[in-house]
């Protein structure tokens, strides 16, 4: 019996030894394979790093080009904004500017509920702009193209902010008009609408001109033309008044007939709206339908 037990024990030890050898060989093979894979991966990473290093100057150049294009787009936006093209002109109505608030308070003493005093304050603001802002024509400035390689265009326009017009003491019709519109809106606390209206003369080289317009109920209109030193008069008694929109426009354009023959309304904008018109009648129709 003892001999049989030893025999079984020897067989078991032999089996364990063989299994251990097989396991060790398998483990060694796996370790060798893993080591080879790690070495291959390391070589691949080194190759990728070498490729990236070779591409680094190109990537840096591309990043610099993208930054330059972004800087150009930002510069283009800032410069072209000063041309007041289409809806950009609305950004120059700034009744909440502290300099506008201070100047309105200085001139009027603040908003008045009394109708007569209200219109007198409108007149005071109009006269202050006329008397304190000297008219000056704009020098040409470029319209930067969308593409950095595109051609330049030039326009004789440069829109100042109302605060800049106060500080400079100079400006043209759009500068004076946006200043007065900002003052009026600040004064009336946005309780009443203020428009800026543009007209364009006929002829091969049409001129454009801008003024402030105050719409009143029953299709009445008051026009303040700062550079033209004109306002809608009160019938018979003088002073600032209102007239039916067609009459108000006829009187205004008659005042400008020598400088702007055949002038027609082409644009109207405020803080909230921007509209273009093909002629004055289209504008009048819009007023009556609004």
PDB file of C-alpha atoms in Angstrom:
ATOM      1  CA  UNK A   1       0.000   0.000   0.000  1.00  0.00           C
ATOM      2  CA  UNK A   2       2.801   2.345   0.832  1.00  0.00           C
ATOM      3  CA  UNK A   3       4.413   1.585  -2.486  1.00  0.00           C
ATOM      4  CA  UNK A   4       1.165   2.461  -4.309  1.00  0.00           C
ATOM      5  CA  UNK A   5       0.859   5.760  -2.397  1.00  0.00           C
ATOM      6  CA  UNK A   6       4.372   6.815  -3.358  1.00  0.00           C
ATOM      7  CA  UNK A   7       3.661   5.941  -6.939  1.00  0.00           C
ATOM      8  CA  UNK A   8       0.589   8.168  -6.991  1.00  0.00           C
ATOM      9  CA  UNK A   9       2.519  10.945  -5.290  1.00  0.00           C
ATOM     10  CA  UNK A  10       5.304  10.766  -7.894  1.00  0.00           C
ATOM     11  CA  UNK A  11       2.753  10.879 -10.689  1.00  0.00           C
ATOM     12  CA  UNK A  12       1.104  13.946  -9.147  1.00  0.00           C
ATOM     13  CA  UNK A  13       4.432  15.726  -8.751  1.00  0.00           C
ATOM     14  CA  UNK A  14       5.296  14.916 -12.357  1.00  0.00           C
ATOM     15  CA  UNK A  15       1.971  16.280 -13.577  1.00  0.00           C
ATOM     16  CA  UNK A  16       2.428  19.470 -11.538  1.00  0.00           C
ATOM     17  CA  UNK A  17       5.953  19.870 -12.852  1.00  0.00           C
ATOM     18  CA  UNK A  18       4.847  19.487 -16.468  1.00  0.00           C
ATOM     19  CA  UNK A  19       1.939  21.917 -15.904  1.00  0.00           C
ATOM     20  CA  UNK A  20       4.314  24.417 -14.317  1.00  0.00           C
ATOM     21  CA  UNK A  21       6.706  24.160 -17.249  1.00  0.00           C
ATOM     22  CA  UNK A  22       3.848  24.649 -19.724  1.00  0.00           C
ATOM     23  CA  UNK A  23       2.461  27.625 -17.769  1.00  0.00           C
ATOM     24  CA  UNK A  24       5.903  29.199 -17.431  1.00  0.00           C
ATOM     25  CA  UNK A  25       6.541  28.778 -21.129  1.00  0.00           C
ATOM     26  CA  UNK A  26       3.164  30.307 -21.958  1.00  0.00           C
ATOM     27  CA  UNK A  27       3.747  33.186 -19.537  1.00  0.00           C
ATOM     28  CA  UNK A  28       7.203  33.780 -20.936  1.00  0.00           C
ATOM     29  CA  UNK A  29       5.791  33.776 -24.440  1.00  0.00           C
ATOM     30  CA  UNK A  30       3.081  36.286 -23.449  1.00  0.00           C
ATOM     31  CA  UNK A  31       5.622  38.493 -21.731  1.00  0.00           C
ATOM     32  CA  UNK A  32       7.891  38.341 -24.752  1.00  0.00           C
ATOM     33  CA  UNK A  33       4.982  39.136 -27.061  1.00  0.00           C
ATOM     34  CA  UNK A  34       3.851  42.031 -24.845  1.00  0.00           C
ATOM     35  CA  UNK A  35       7.393  43.346 -24.728  1.00  0.00           C
ATOM     36  CA  UNK A  36       7.590  43.193 -28.496  1.00  0.00           C
ATOM     37  CA  UNK A  37       4.257  44.964 -28.803  1.00  0.00           C
ATOM     38  CA  UNK A  38       5.398  47.665 -26.380  1.00  0.00           C
ATOM     39  CA  UNK A  39       8.595  48.078 -28.326  1.00  0.00           C
ATOM     40  CA  UNK A  40       6.654  48.308 -31.597  1.00  0.00           C
ATOM     41  CA  UNK A  41       4.286  50.843 -30.045  1.00  0.00           C
ATOM     42  CA  UNK A  42       7.217  52.861 -28.757  1.00  0.00           C
ATOM     43  CA  UNK A  43       8.734  52.885 -32.238  1.00  0.00           C
ATOM     44  CA  UNK A  44       5.408  53.955 -33.757  1.00  0.00           C
ATOM     45  CA  UNK A  45       5.092  56.759 -31.203  1.00  0.00           C
ATOM     46  CA  UNK A  46       8.602  57.882 -32.000  1.00  0.00           C
ATOM     47  CA  UNK A  47       7.718  57.904 -35.695  1.00  0.00           C
ATOM     48  CA  UNK A  48       4.579  59.964 -34.994  1.00  0.00           C
ATOM     49  CA  UNK A  49       6.566  62.385 -32.847  1.00  0.00           C
ATOM     50  CA  UNK A  50       9.134  62.764 -35.609  1.00  0.00           C
ATOM     51  CA  UNK A  51       6.351  63.444 -38.119  1.00  0.00           C
ATOM     52  CA  UNK A  52       4.733  66.000 -35.784  1.00  0.00           C
ATOM     53  CA  UNK A  53       8.082  67.666 -35.207  1.00  0.00           C
ATOM     54  CA  UNK A  54       8.554  67.950 -38.966  1.00  0.00           C
ATOM     55  CA  UNK A  55       5.036  69.413 -39.285  1.00  0.00           C
ATOM     56  CA  UNK A  56       5.387  71.843 -36.365  1.00  0.00           C
ATOM     57  CA  UNK A  57       6.676  74.803 -38.418  1.00  0.00           C
ATOM     58  CA  UNK A  58       3.837  74.307 -40.914  1.00  0.00           C
ATOM     59  CA  UNK A  59       1.269  74.050 -38.118  1.00  0.00           C
ATOM     60  CA  UNK A  60       2.642  77.159 -36.420  1.00  0.00           C
ATOM     61  CA  UNK A  61       2.509  79.032 -39.726  1.00  0.00           C
ATOM     62  CA  UNK A  62      -1.086  77.915 -40.264  1.00  0.00           C
ATOM     63  CA  UNK A  63      -2.021  79.043 -36.742  1.00  0.00           C
ATOM     64  CA  UNK A  64      -0.388  82.424 -37.378  1.00  0.00           C
ATOM     65  CA  UNK A  65      -2.300  82.751 -40.663  1.00  0.00           C
ATOM     66  CA  UNK A  66      -5.597  81.924 -38.943  1.00  0.00           C
ATOM     67  CA  UNK A  67      -4.865  84.481 -36.216  1.00  0.00           C
ATOM     68  CA  UNK A  68      -4.006  87.091 -38.836  1.00  0.00           C
ATOM     69  CA  UNK A  69      -7.284  86.429 -40.674  1.00  0.00           C
ATOM     70  CA  UNK A  70      -9.221  86.680 -37.401  1.00  0.00           C
ATOM     71  CA  UNK A  71      -7.473  89.951 -36.569  1.00  0.00           C
ATOM     72  CA  UNK A  72      -8.247  91.277 -40.056  1.00  0.00           C
ATOM     73  CA  UNK A  73     -11.943  90.318 -39.721  1.00  0.00           C
ATOM     74  CA  UNK A  74     -12.128  92.160 -36.386  1.00  0.00           C
ATOM     75  CA  UNK A  75     -10.369  95.229 -37.835  1.00  0.00           C
ATOM     76  CA  UNK A  76     -12.642  95.157 -40.900  1.00  0.00           C
ATOM     77  CA  UNK A  77     -15.724  95.069 -38.696  1.00  0.00           C
ATOM     78  CA  UNK A  78     -14.535  98.045 -36.617  1.00  0.00           C
ATOM     79  CA  UNK A  79     -13.640 100.169 -39.651  1.00  0.00           C
ATOM     80  CA  UNK A  80     -16.662  99.324 -41.792  1.00  0.00           C
ATOM     81  CA  UNK A  81     -18.963  99.994 -38.833  1.00  0.00           C
ATOM     82  CA  UNK A  82     -17.982 103.668 -39.129  1.00  0.00           C
ATOM     83  CA  UNK A  83     -19.582 103.781 -42.568  1.00  0.00           C
ATOM     84  CA  UNK A  84     -23.053 103.289 -41.083  1.00  0.00           C
ATOM     85  CA  UNK A  85     -23.962 100.799 -43.788  1.00  0.00           C
ATOM     86  CA  UNK A  86     -27.558  99.578 -43.561  1.00  0.00           C
ATOM     87  CA  UNK A  87     -28.480  98.412 -40.029  1.00  0.00           C
ATOM     88  CA  UNK A  88     -25.083  99.505 -38.660  1.00  0.00           C
ATOM     89  CA  UNK A  89     -26.435 103.063 -38.583  1.00  0.00           C
ATOM     90  CA  UNK A  90     -28.785 102.078 -35.736  1.00  0.00           C
ATOM     91  CA  UNK A  91     -25.786 101.550 -33.450  1.00  0.00           C
ATOM     92  CA  UNK A  92     -25.117 105.301 -33.498  1.00  0.00           C
ATOM     93  CA  UNK A  93     -28.326 106.118 -31.615  1.00  0.00           C
ATOM     94  CA  UNK A  94     -27.094 106.082 -28.002  1.00  0.00           C
ATOM     95  CA  UNK A  95     -29.570 107.711 -25.584  1.00  0.00           C
ATOM     96  CA  UNK A  96     -28.151 105.803 -22.602  1.00  0.00           C
ATOM     97  CA  UNK A  97     -24.629 107.180 -22.986  1.00  0.00           C
ATOM     98  CA  UNK A  98     -23.671 109.049 -19.764  1.00  0.00           C
ATOM     99  CA  UNK A  99     -22.339 112.007 -21.784  1.00  0.00           C
ATOM    100  CA  UNK A 100     -25.686 112.320 -23.554  1.00  0.00           C
ATOM    101  CA  UNK A 101     -27.588 112.138 -20.260  1.00  0.00           C
ATOM    102  CA  UNK A 102     -25.376 114.811 -18.687  1.00  0.00           C
ATOM    103  CA  UNK A 103     -25.734 117.166 -21.653  1.00  0.00           C
ATOM    104  CA  UNK A 104     -29.533 116.744 -21.820  1.00  0.00           C
ATOM    105  CA  UNK A 105     -29.808 117.461 -18.096  1.00  0.00           C
ATOM    106  CA  UNK A 106     -27.599 120.529 -18.495  1.00  0.00           C
ATOM    107  CA  UNK A 107     -29.671 121.929 -21.375  1.00  0.00           C
ATOM    108  CA  UNK A 108     -33.210 121.110 -20.226  1.00  0.00           C
ATOM    109  CA  UNK A 109     -33.078 120.323 -16.515  1.00  0.00           C
ATOM    110  CA  UNK A 110     -34.880 117.047 -17.219  1.00  0.00           C
ATOM    111  CA  UNK A 111     -38.136 115.749 -18.637  1.00  0.00           C
ATOM    112  CA  UNK A 112     -41.284 117.844 -18.318  1.00  0.00           C
ATOM    113  CA  UNK A 113     -44.855 116.530 -18.433  1.00  0.00           C
ATOM    114  CA  UNK A 114     -46.113 119.967 -19.483  1.00  0.00           C
ATOM    115  CA  UNK A 115     -46.742 119.843 -23.252  1.00  0.00           C
ATOM    116  CA  UNK A 116     -45.589 123.417 -23.940  1.00  0.00           C
ATOM    117  CA  UNK A 117     -42.432 122.998 -21.872  1.00  0.00           C
ATOM    118  CA  UNK A 118     -41.836 119.612 -23.513  1.00  0.00           C
ATOM    119  CA  UNK A 119     -41.719 121.178 -26.990  1.00  0.00           C
ATOM    120  CA  UNK A 120     -39.649 124.100 -25.745  1.00  0.00           C
ATOM    121  CA  UNK A 121     -37.107 121.581 -24.460  1.00  0.00           C
ATOM    122  CA  UNK A 122     -37.112 119.857 -27.855  1.00  0.00           C
ATOM    123  CA  UNK A 123     -36.346 123.267 -29.345  1.00  0.00           C
ATOM    124  CA  UNK A 124     -33.556 123.885 -26.824  1.00  0.00           C
ATOM    125  CA  UNK A 125     -31.906 120.579 -27.732  1.00  0.00           C
ATOM    126  CA  UNK A 126     -32.209 121.339 -31.451  1.00  0.00           C
ATOM    127  CA  UNK A 127     -30.685 124.798 -31.045  1.00  0.00           C
ATOM    128  CA  UNK A 128     -27.861 123.511 -28.849  1.00  0.00           C
ATOM    129  CA  UNK A 129     -26.733 121.075 -31.546  1.00  0.00           C
ATOM    130  CA  UNK A 130     -27.027 123.716 -34.294  1.00  0.00           C
ATOM    131  CA  UNK A 131     -25.080 126.291 -32.274  1.00  0.00           C
ATOM    132  CA  UNK A 132     -22.405 123.985 -30.825  1.00  0.00           C
ATOM    133  CA  UNK A 133     -21.617 121.511 -33.598  1.00  0.00           C
ATOM    134  CA  UNK A 134     -19.829 123.001 -36.584  1.00  0.00           C
ATOM    135  CA  UNK A 135     -20.620 121.355 -39.901  1.00  0.00           C
ATOM    136  CA  UNK A 136     -17.707 119.544 -41.515  1.00  0.00           C
ATOM    137  CA  UNK A 137     -17.563 117.198 -44.495  1.00  0.00           C
ATOM    138  CA  UNK A 138     -16.079 113.739 -44.070  1.00  0.00           C
ATOM    139  CA  UNK A 139     -12.821 112.668 -45.646  1.00  0.00           C
ATOM    140  CA  UNK A 140     -12.802 109.446 -47.698  1.00  0.00           C
ATOM    141  CA  UNK A 141     -12.332 106.245 -45.720  1.00  0.00           C
ATOM    142  CA  UNK A 142     -11.943 102.718 -47.111  1.00  0.00           C
ATOM    143  CA  UNK A 143     -14.454  99.910 -47.131  1.00  0.00           C
ATOM    144  CA  UNK A 144     -12.306  96.899 -46.300  1.00  0.00           C
ATOM    145  CA  UNK A 145     -13.153  93.859 -48.478  1.00  0.00           C
ATOM    146  CA  UNK A 146     -14.239  90.544 -46.998  1.00  0.00           C
ATOM    147  CA  UNK A 147     -11.128  88.887 -48.401  1.00  0.00           C
ATOM    148  CA  UNK A 148      -7.811  90.317 -47.287  1.00  0.00           C
ATOM    149  CA  UNK A 149      -6.711  90.262 -50.931  1.00  0.00           C
ATOM    150  CA  UNK A 150      -9.866  91.969 -52.216  1.00  0.00           C
ATOM    151  CA  UNK A 151     -10.013  95.479 -53.714  1.00  0.00           C
ATOM    152  CA  UNK A 152     -10.632  98.560 -51.557  1.00  0.00           C
ATOM    153  CA  UNK A 153     -13.619 100.841 -52.011  1.00  0.00           C
ATOM    154  CA  UNK A 154     -13.730 104.423 -50.734  1.00  0.00           C
ATOM    155  CA  UNK A 155     -16.605 106.481 -49.354  1.00  0.00           C
ATOM    156  CA  UNK A 156     -16.863 110.031 -48.067  1.00  0.00           C
ATOM    157  CA  UNK A 157     -18.478 108.887 -44.854  1.00  0.00           C
ATOM    158  CA  UNK A 158     -17.354 108.581 -41.264  1.00  0.00           C
ATOM    159  CA  UNK A 159     -20.012 108.197 -38.590  1.00  0.00           C
ATOM    160  CA  UNK A 160     -19.131 109.620 -35.194  1.00  0.00           C
ATOM    161  CA  UNK A 161     -20.846 108.452 -32.045  1.00  0.00           C
ATOM    162  CA  UNK A 162     -22.997 111.165 -30.410  1.00  0.00           C
ATOM    163  CA  UNK A 163     -20.511 111.476 -27.548  1.00  0.00           C
ATOM    164  CA  UNK A 164     -17.670 111.980 -30.046  1.00  0.00           C
ATOM    165  CA  UNK A 165     -19.697 114.678 -31.828  1.00  0.00           C
ATOM    166  CA  UNK A 166     -20.149 116.520 -28.528  1.00  0.00           C
ATOM    167  CA  UNK A 167     -16.440 116.266 -27.714  1.00  0.00           C
ATOM    168  CA  UNK A 168     -15.248 117.150 -31.226  1.00  0.00           C
ATOM    169  CA  UNK A 169     -17.766 119.972 -31.678  1.00  0.00           C
ATOM    170  CA  UNK A 170     -17.945 119.069 -35.360  1.00  0.00           C
ATOM    171  CA  UNK A 171     -19.769 116.687 -37.656  1.00  0.00           C
ATOM    172  CA  UNK A 172     -21.958 116.339 -40.708  1.00  0.00           C
ATOM    173  CA  UNK A 173     -25.684 115.683 -41.088  1.00  0.00           C
ATOM    174  CA  UNK A 174     -25.660 112.082 -39.837  1.00  0.00           C
ATOM    175  CA  UNK A 175     -23.473 112.988 -36.843  1.00  0.00           C
ATOM    176  CA  UNK A 176     -25.758 115.868 -35.852  1.00  0.00           C
ATOM    177  CA  UNK A 177     -28.912 113.809 -36.463  1.00  0.00           C
ATOM    178  CA  UNK A 178     -27.831 110.798 -34.405  1.00  0.00           C
ATOM    179  CA  UNK A 179     -26.758 113.193 -31.645  1.00  0.00           C
ATOM    180  CA  UNK A 180     -30.120 114.989 -31.559  1.00  0.00           C
ATOM    181  CA  UNK A 181     -32.060 111.716 -31.822  1.00  0.00           C
ATOM    182  CA  UNK A 182     -30.089 110.336 -28.879  1.00  0.00           C
ATOM    183  CA  UNK A 183     -30.742 113.510 -26.874  1.00  0.00           C
ATOM    184  CA  UNK A 184     -34.481 113.493 -27.631  1.00  0.00           C
ATOM    185  CA  UNK A 185     -34.856 109.824 -26.676  1.00  0.00           C
ATOM    186  CA  UNK A 186     -32.899 110.409 -23.497  1.00  0.00           C
ATOM    187  CA  UNK A 187     -35.029 113.441 -22.676  1.00  0.00           C
ATOM    188  CA  UNK A 188     -38.420 111.815 -23.370  1.00  0.00           C
ATOM    189  CA  UNK A 189     -37.319 108.614 -21.593  1.00  0.00           C
ATOM    190  CA  UNK A 190     -38.237 106.631 -24.732  1.00  0.00           C
ATOM    191  CA  UNK A 191     -41.911 107.451 -24.227  1.00  0.00           C
ATOM    192  CA  UNK A 192     -42.126 108.912 -27.745  1.00  0.00           C
ATOM    193  CA  UNK A 193     -40.748 107.718 -31.048  1.00  0.00           C
ATOM    194  CA  UNK A 194     -37.800 109.403 -32.754  1.00  0.00           C
ATOM    195  CA  UNK A 195     -36.853 108.565 -36.335  1.00  0.00           C
ATOM    196  CA  UNK A 196     -33.869 109.432 -38.491  1.00  0.00           C
ATOM    197  CA  UNK A 197     -34.883 109.923 -42.113  1.00  0.00           C
ATOM    198  CA  UNK A 198     -32.748 110.121 -45.237  1.00  0.00           C
ATOM    199  CA  UNK A 199     -33.502 111.731 -48.590  1.00  0.00           C
ATOM    200  CA  UNK A 200     -31.693 111.382 -51.885  1.00  0.00           C
ATOM    201  CA  UNK A 201     -31.641 113.851 -54.777  1.00  0.00           C
ATOM    202  CA  UNK A 202     -32.249 112.941 -58.400  1.00  0.00           C
ATOM    203  CA  UNK A 203     -29.680 113.164 -61.178  1.00  0.00           C
ATOM    204  CA  UNK A 204     -26.603 111.242 -62.329  1.00  0.00           C
ATOM    205  CA  UNK A 205     -24.675 112.006 -59.108  1.00  0.00           C
ATOM    206  CA  UNK A 206     -27.337 111.976 -56.379  1.00  0.00           C
ATOM    207  CA  UNK A 207     -26.666 113.555 -53.000  1.00  0.00           C
ATOM    208  CA  UNK A 208     -27.903 112.148 -49.712  1.00  0.00           C
ATOM    209  CA  UNK A 209     -29.002 114.011 -46.619  1.00  0.00           C
ATOM    210  CA  UNK A 210     -30.255 112.967 -43.166  1.00  0.00           C
ATOM    211  CA  UNK A 211     -32.505 114.640 -40.596  1.00  0.00           C
ATOM    212  CA  UNK A 212     -34.516 113.790 -37.483  1.00  0.00           C
ATOM    213  CA  UNK A 213     -38.261 113.168 -37.753  1.00  0.00           C
ATOM    214  CA  UNK A 214     -40.811 113.006 -34.930  1.00  0.00           C
ATOM    215  CA  UNK A 215     -44.029 111.131 -35.811  1.00  0.00           C
ATOM    216  CA  UNK A 216     -47.147 112.477 -34.123  1.00  0.00           C
ATOM    217  CA  UNK A 217     -50.611 110.910 -34.032  1.00  0.00           C
ATOM    218  CA  UNK A 218     -52.986 111.470 -36.971  1.00  0.00           C
ATOM    219  CA  UNK A 219     -50.096 111.152 -39.464  1.00  0.00           C
ATOM    220  CA  UNK A 220     -48.430 114.379 -38.383  1.00  0.00           C
ATOM    221  CA  UNK A 221     -44.681 114.871 -38.604  1.00  0.00           C
ATOM    222  CA  UNK A 222     -42.071 117.234 -37.205  1.00  0.00           C
ATOM    223  CA  UNK A 223     -38.723 117.445 -38.991  1.00  0.00           C
ATOM    224  CA  UNK A 224     -35.462 118.710 -37.468  1.00  0.00           C
ATOM    225  CA  UNK A 225     -32.776 119.301 -40.117  1.00  0.00           C
ATOM    226  CA  UNK A 226     -29.654 120.210 -38.144  1.00  0.00           C
ATOM    227  CA  UNK A 227     -27.162 121.009 -40.887  1.00  0.00           C
ATOM    228  CA  UNK A 228     -29.927 122.651 -42.949  1.00  0.00           C
ATOM    229  CA  UNK A 229     -30.941 124.730 -39.920  1.00  0.00           C
ATOM    230  CA  UNK A 230     -34.575 123.908 -40.579  1.00  0.00           C
ATOM    231  CA  UNK A 231     -37.485 122.644 -38.489  1.00  0.00           C
ATOM    232  CA  UNK A 232     -41.165 122.145 -39.218  1.00  0.00           C
ATOM    233  CA  UNK A 233     -42.776 125.465 -38.257  1.00  0.00           C
ATOM    234  CA  UNK A 234     -45.943 125.955 -36.236  1.00  0.00           C
ATOM    235  CA  UNK A 235     -48.561 127.343 -38.649  1.00  0.00           C
ATOM    236  CA  UNK A 236     -48.844 131.160 -38.527  1.00  0.00           C
ATOM    237  CA  UNK A 237     -47.429 131.531 -35.004  1.00  0.00           C
ATOM    238  CA  UNK A 238     -43.873 130.412 -35.672  1.00  0.00           C
ATOM    239  CA  UNK A 239     -41.872 128.088 -33.436  1.00  0.00           C
ATOM    240  CA  UNK A 240     -41.638 124.314 -33.757  1.00  0.00           C
ATOM    241  CA  UNK A 241     -44.818 122.673 -34.988  1.00  0.00           C
ATOM    242  CA  UNK A 242     -46.227 119.619 -36.703  1.00  0.00           C
ATOM    243  CA  UNK A 243     -47.752 119.125 -40.126  1.00  0.00           C
ATOM    244  CA  UNK A 244     -49.443 116.336 -42.026  1.00  0.00           C
ATOM    245  CA  UNK A 245     -46.671 114.060 -43.260  1.00  0.00           C
ATOM    246  CA  UNK A 246     -47.018 114.975 -46.958  1.00  0.00           C
ATOM    247  CA  UNK A 247     -46.996 118.709 -46.211  1.00  0.00           C
ATOM    248  CA  UNK A 248     -44.091 118.387 -43.788  1.00  0.00           C
ATOM    249  CA  UNK A 249     -42.005 116.578 -46.398  1.00  0.00           C
ATOM    250  CA  UNK A 250     -42.960 119.035 -49.173  1.00  0.00           C
ATOM    251  CA  UNK A 251     -41.932 122.020 -47.044  1.00  0.00           C
ATOM    252  CA  UNK A 252     -38.654 120.405 -46.055  1.00  0.00           C
ATOM    253  CA  UNK A 253     -37.632 119.335 -49.567  1.00  0.00           C
ATOM    254  CA  UNK A 254     -38.674 122.762 -50.911  1.00  0.00           C
ATOM    255  CA  UNK A 255     -36.255 124.296 -48.399  1.00  0.00           C
ATOM    256  CA  UNK A 256     -33.513 122.096 -49.920  1.00  0.00           C
ATOM    257  CA  UNK A 257     -34.581 122.282 -53.580  1.00  0.00           C
ATOM    258  CA  UNK A 258     -31.487 124.173 -54.788  1.00  0.00           C
ATOM    259  CA  UNK A 259     -29.039 121.759 -53.182  1.00  0.00           C
ATOM    260  CA  UNK A 260     -31.084 118.580 -53.577  1.00  0.00           C
ATOM    261  CA  UNK A 261     -33.458 118.840 -56.543  1.00  0.00           C
ATOM    262  CA  UNK A 262     -36.115 116.146 -56.756  1.00  0.00           C
ATOM    263  CA  UNK A 263     -35.198 114.701 -53.354  1.00  0.00           C
ATOM    264  CA  UNK A 264     -37.016 111.515 -52.324  1.00  0.00           C
ATOM    265  CA  UNK A 265     -37.104 109.621 -49.033  1.00  0.00           C
ATOM    266  CA  UNK A 266     -34.907 106.520 -49.309  1.00  0.00           C
ATOM    267  CA  UNK A 267     -34.320 105.352 -45.716  1.00  0.00           C
ATOM    268  CA  UNK A 268     -35.776 105.521 -42.236  1.00  0.00           C
ATOM    269  CA  UNK A 269     -34.276 104.081 -39.078  1.00  0.00           C
ATOM    270  CA  UNK A 270     -34.533 104.224 -35.310  1.00  0.00           C
ATOM    271  CA  UNK A 271     -33.363 102.084 -32.422  1.00  0.00           C
ATOM    272  CA  UNK A 272     -35.940  99.472 -33.416  1.00  0.00           C
ATOM    273  CA  UNK A 273     -36.455  99.649 -37.184  1.00  0.00           C
ATOM    274  CA  UNK A 274     -34.527  99.978 -40.422  1.00  0.00           C
ATOM    275  CA  UNK A 275     -36.501 100.510 -43.640  1.00  0.00           C
ATOM    276  CA  UNK A 276     -35.563 101.456 -47.204  1.00  0.00           C
ATOM    277  CA  UNK A 277     -37.925 103.108 -49.688  1.00  0.00           C
ATOM    278  CA  UNK A 278     -37.841 103.596 -53.440  1.00  0.00           C
ATOM    279  CA  UNK A 279     -39.497 107.040 -53.215  1.00  0.00           C
ATOM    280  CA  UNK A 280     -41.311 109.460 -50.912  1.00  0.00           C
ATOM    281  CA  UNK A 281     -44.784 108.177 -51.760  1.00  0.00           C
ATOM    282  CA  UNK A 282     -43.808 104.698 -50.626  1.00  0.00           C
ATOM    283  CA  UNK A 283     -42.706 106.199 -47.309  1.00  0.00           C
ATOM    284  CA  UNK A 284     -45.968 108.166 -46.968  1.00  0.00           C
ATOM    285  CA  UNK A 285     -48.007 105.032 -47.711  1.00  0.00           C
ATOM    286  CA  UNK A 286     -46.053 103.205 -45.017  1.00  0.00           C
ATOM    287  CA  UNK A 287     -46.801 105.984 -42.486  1.00  0.00           C
ATOM    288  CA  UNK A 288     -50.534 105.814 -43.211  1.00  0.00           C
ATOM    289  CA  UNK A 289     -50.579 102.027 -42.993  1.00  0.00           C
ATOM    290  CA  UNK A 290     -48.578 101.831 -39.752  1.00  0.00           C
TER     291      UNK A 290
END
